[in-house]
PDB file of C-alpha atoms in Angstrom:
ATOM      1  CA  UNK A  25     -11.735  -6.490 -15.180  1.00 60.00           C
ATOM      2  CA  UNK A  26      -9.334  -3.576 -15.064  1.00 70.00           C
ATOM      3  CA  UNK A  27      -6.084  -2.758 -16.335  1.00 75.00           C
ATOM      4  CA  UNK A  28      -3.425  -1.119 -14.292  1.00 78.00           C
ATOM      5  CA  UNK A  29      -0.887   0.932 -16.716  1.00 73.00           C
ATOM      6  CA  UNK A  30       1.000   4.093 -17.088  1.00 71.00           C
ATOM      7  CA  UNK A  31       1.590   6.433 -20.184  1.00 70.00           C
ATOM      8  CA  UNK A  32       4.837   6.990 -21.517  1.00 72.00           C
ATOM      9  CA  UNK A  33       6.313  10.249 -23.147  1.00 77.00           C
ATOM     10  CA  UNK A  34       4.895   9.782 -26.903  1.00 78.00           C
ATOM     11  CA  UNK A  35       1.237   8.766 -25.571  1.00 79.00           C
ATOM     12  CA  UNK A  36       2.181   4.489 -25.234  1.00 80.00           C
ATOM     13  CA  UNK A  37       0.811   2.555 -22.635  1.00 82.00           C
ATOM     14  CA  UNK A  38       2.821   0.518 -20.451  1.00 82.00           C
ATOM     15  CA  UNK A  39       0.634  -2.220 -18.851  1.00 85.00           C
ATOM     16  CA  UNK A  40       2.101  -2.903 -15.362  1.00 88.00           C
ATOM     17  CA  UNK A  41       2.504  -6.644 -14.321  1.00 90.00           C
ATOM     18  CA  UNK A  42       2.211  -7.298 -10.470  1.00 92.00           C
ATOM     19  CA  UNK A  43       1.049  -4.247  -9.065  1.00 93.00           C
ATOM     20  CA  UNK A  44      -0.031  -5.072  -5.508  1.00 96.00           C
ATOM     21  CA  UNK A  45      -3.994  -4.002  -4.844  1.00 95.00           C
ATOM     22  CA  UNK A  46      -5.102  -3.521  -1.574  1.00 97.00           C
ATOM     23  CA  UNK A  47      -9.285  -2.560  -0.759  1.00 97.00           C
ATOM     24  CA  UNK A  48      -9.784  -0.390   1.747  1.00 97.00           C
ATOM     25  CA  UNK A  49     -13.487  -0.404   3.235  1.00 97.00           C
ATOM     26  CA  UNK A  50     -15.236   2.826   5.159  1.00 98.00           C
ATOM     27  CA  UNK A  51     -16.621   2.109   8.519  1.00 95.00           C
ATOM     28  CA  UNK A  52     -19.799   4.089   9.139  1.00 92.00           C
ATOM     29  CA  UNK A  53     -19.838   2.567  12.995  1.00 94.00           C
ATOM     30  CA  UNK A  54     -16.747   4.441  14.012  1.00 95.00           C
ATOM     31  CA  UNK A  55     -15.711   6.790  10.680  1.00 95.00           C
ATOM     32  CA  UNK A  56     -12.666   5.070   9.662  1.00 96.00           C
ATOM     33  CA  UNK A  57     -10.882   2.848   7.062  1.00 97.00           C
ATOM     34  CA  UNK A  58      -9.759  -0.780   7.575  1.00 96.00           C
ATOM     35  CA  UNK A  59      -8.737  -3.476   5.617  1.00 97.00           C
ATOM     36  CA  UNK A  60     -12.073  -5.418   3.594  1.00 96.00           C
ATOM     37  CA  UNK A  61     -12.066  -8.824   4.752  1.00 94.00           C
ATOM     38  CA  UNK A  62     -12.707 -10.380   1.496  1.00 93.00           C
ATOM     39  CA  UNK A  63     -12.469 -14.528   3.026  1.00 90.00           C
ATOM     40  CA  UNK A  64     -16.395 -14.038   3.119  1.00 87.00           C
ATOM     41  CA  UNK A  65     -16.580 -13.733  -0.626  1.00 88.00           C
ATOM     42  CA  UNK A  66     -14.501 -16.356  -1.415  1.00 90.00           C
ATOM     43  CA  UNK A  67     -12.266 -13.546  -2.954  1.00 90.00           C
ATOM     44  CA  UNK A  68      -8.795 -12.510  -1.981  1.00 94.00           C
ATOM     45  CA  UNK A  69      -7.057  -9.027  -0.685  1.00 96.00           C
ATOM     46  CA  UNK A  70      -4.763  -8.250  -1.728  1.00 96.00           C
ATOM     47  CA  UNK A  71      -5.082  -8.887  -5.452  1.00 94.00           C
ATOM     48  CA  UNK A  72      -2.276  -8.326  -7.995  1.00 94.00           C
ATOM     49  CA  UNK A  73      -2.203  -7.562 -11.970  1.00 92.00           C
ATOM     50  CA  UNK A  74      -1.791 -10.540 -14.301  1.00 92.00           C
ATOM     51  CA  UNK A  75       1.285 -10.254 -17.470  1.00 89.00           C
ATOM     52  CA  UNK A  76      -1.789  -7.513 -19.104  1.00 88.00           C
ATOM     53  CA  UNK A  77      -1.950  -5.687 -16.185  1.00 89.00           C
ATOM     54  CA  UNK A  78      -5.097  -6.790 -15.629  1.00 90.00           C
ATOM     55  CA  UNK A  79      -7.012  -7.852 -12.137  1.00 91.00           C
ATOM     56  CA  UNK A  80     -10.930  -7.840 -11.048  1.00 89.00           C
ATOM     57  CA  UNK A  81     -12.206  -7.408  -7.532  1.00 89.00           C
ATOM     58  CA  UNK A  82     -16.585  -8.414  -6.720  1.00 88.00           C
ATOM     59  CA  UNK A  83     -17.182  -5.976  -4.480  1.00 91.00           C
ATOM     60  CA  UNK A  84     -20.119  -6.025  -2.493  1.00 92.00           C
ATOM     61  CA  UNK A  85     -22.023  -2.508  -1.246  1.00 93.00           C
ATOM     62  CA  UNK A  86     -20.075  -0.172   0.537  1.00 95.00           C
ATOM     63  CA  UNK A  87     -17.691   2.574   0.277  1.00 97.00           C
ATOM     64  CA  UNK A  88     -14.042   1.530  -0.748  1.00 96.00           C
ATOM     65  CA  UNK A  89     -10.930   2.781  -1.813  1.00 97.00           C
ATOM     66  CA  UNK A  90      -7.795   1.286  -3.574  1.00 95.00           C
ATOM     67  CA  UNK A  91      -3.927   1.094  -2.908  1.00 95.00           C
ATOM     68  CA  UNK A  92      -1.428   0.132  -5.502  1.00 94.00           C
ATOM     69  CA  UNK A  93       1.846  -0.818  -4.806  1.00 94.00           C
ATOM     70  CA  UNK A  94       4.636  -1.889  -6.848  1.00 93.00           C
ATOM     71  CA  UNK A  95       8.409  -1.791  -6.068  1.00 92.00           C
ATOM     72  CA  UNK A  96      10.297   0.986  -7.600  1.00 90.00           C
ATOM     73  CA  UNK A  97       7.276   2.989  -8.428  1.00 88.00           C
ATOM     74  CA  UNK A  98       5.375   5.503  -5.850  1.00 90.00           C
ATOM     75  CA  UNK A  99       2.711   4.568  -3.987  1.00 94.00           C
ATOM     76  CA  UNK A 100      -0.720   5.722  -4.848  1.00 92.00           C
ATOM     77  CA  UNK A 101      -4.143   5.880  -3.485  1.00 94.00           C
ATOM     78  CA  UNK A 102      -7.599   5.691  -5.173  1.00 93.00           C
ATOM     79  CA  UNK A 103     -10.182   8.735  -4.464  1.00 95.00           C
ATOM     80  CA  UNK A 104     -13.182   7.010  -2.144  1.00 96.00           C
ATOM     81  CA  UNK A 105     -15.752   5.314  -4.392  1.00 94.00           C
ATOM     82  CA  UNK A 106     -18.951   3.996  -3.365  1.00 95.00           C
ATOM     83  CA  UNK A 107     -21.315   0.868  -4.511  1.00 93.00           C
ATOM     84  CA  UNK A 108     -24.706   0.336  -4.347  1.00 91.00           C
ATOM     85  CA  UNK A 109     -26.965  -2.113  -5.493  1.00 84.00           C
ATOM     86  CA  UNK A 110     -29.826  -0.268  -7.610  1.00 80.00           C
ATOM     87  CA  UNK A 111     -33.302  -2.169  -8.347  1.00 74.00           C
ATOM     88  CA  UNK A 112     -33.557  -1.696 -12.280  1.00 66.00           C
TER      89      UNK A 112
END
């Protein structure tokens, strides 16, 4: 679970309710981005924040990245991140 929020002037954190989140996954076939289908893993995309701001993604191996929308506020884009499943 993660929490979507901003800081306001005097250090408080605002916890934003109903941020749109979008997953972005790399294709290695043909080097580019396109929409994860997440029906596979019973999981949905986009996702949005609950009332604490809060939303969780299962993500399965792969290279993603994240867009966050929410009316009134700018647009913003995660750096690429990448998951792998590591034999402990």
């Amino acid at each position: 679970i993660w929490k979507v929020s901003r800081i306001l002037p005097g250090g408080e954190e605002e916890l934003l309710e109903g941020v749109k989140i979008s997953v972005k996954v790399f294709r290695d076939e043909d080097k580019s981005w396109t929409t994860w289908d997440s029906g596979s893993y019973a999981m949905s995309n986009p996702v949005f924040t609950d009332s604490n701001g809060e939303y969780g993604l299962l993500l399965p191996e792969g290279t993603y990245e994240l867009e966050l929308e929410k009316e009134g506020r700018q647009k913003l884009k995660s750096s690429p991140f990448t998951l792998e499943v590591r034999n402990l």
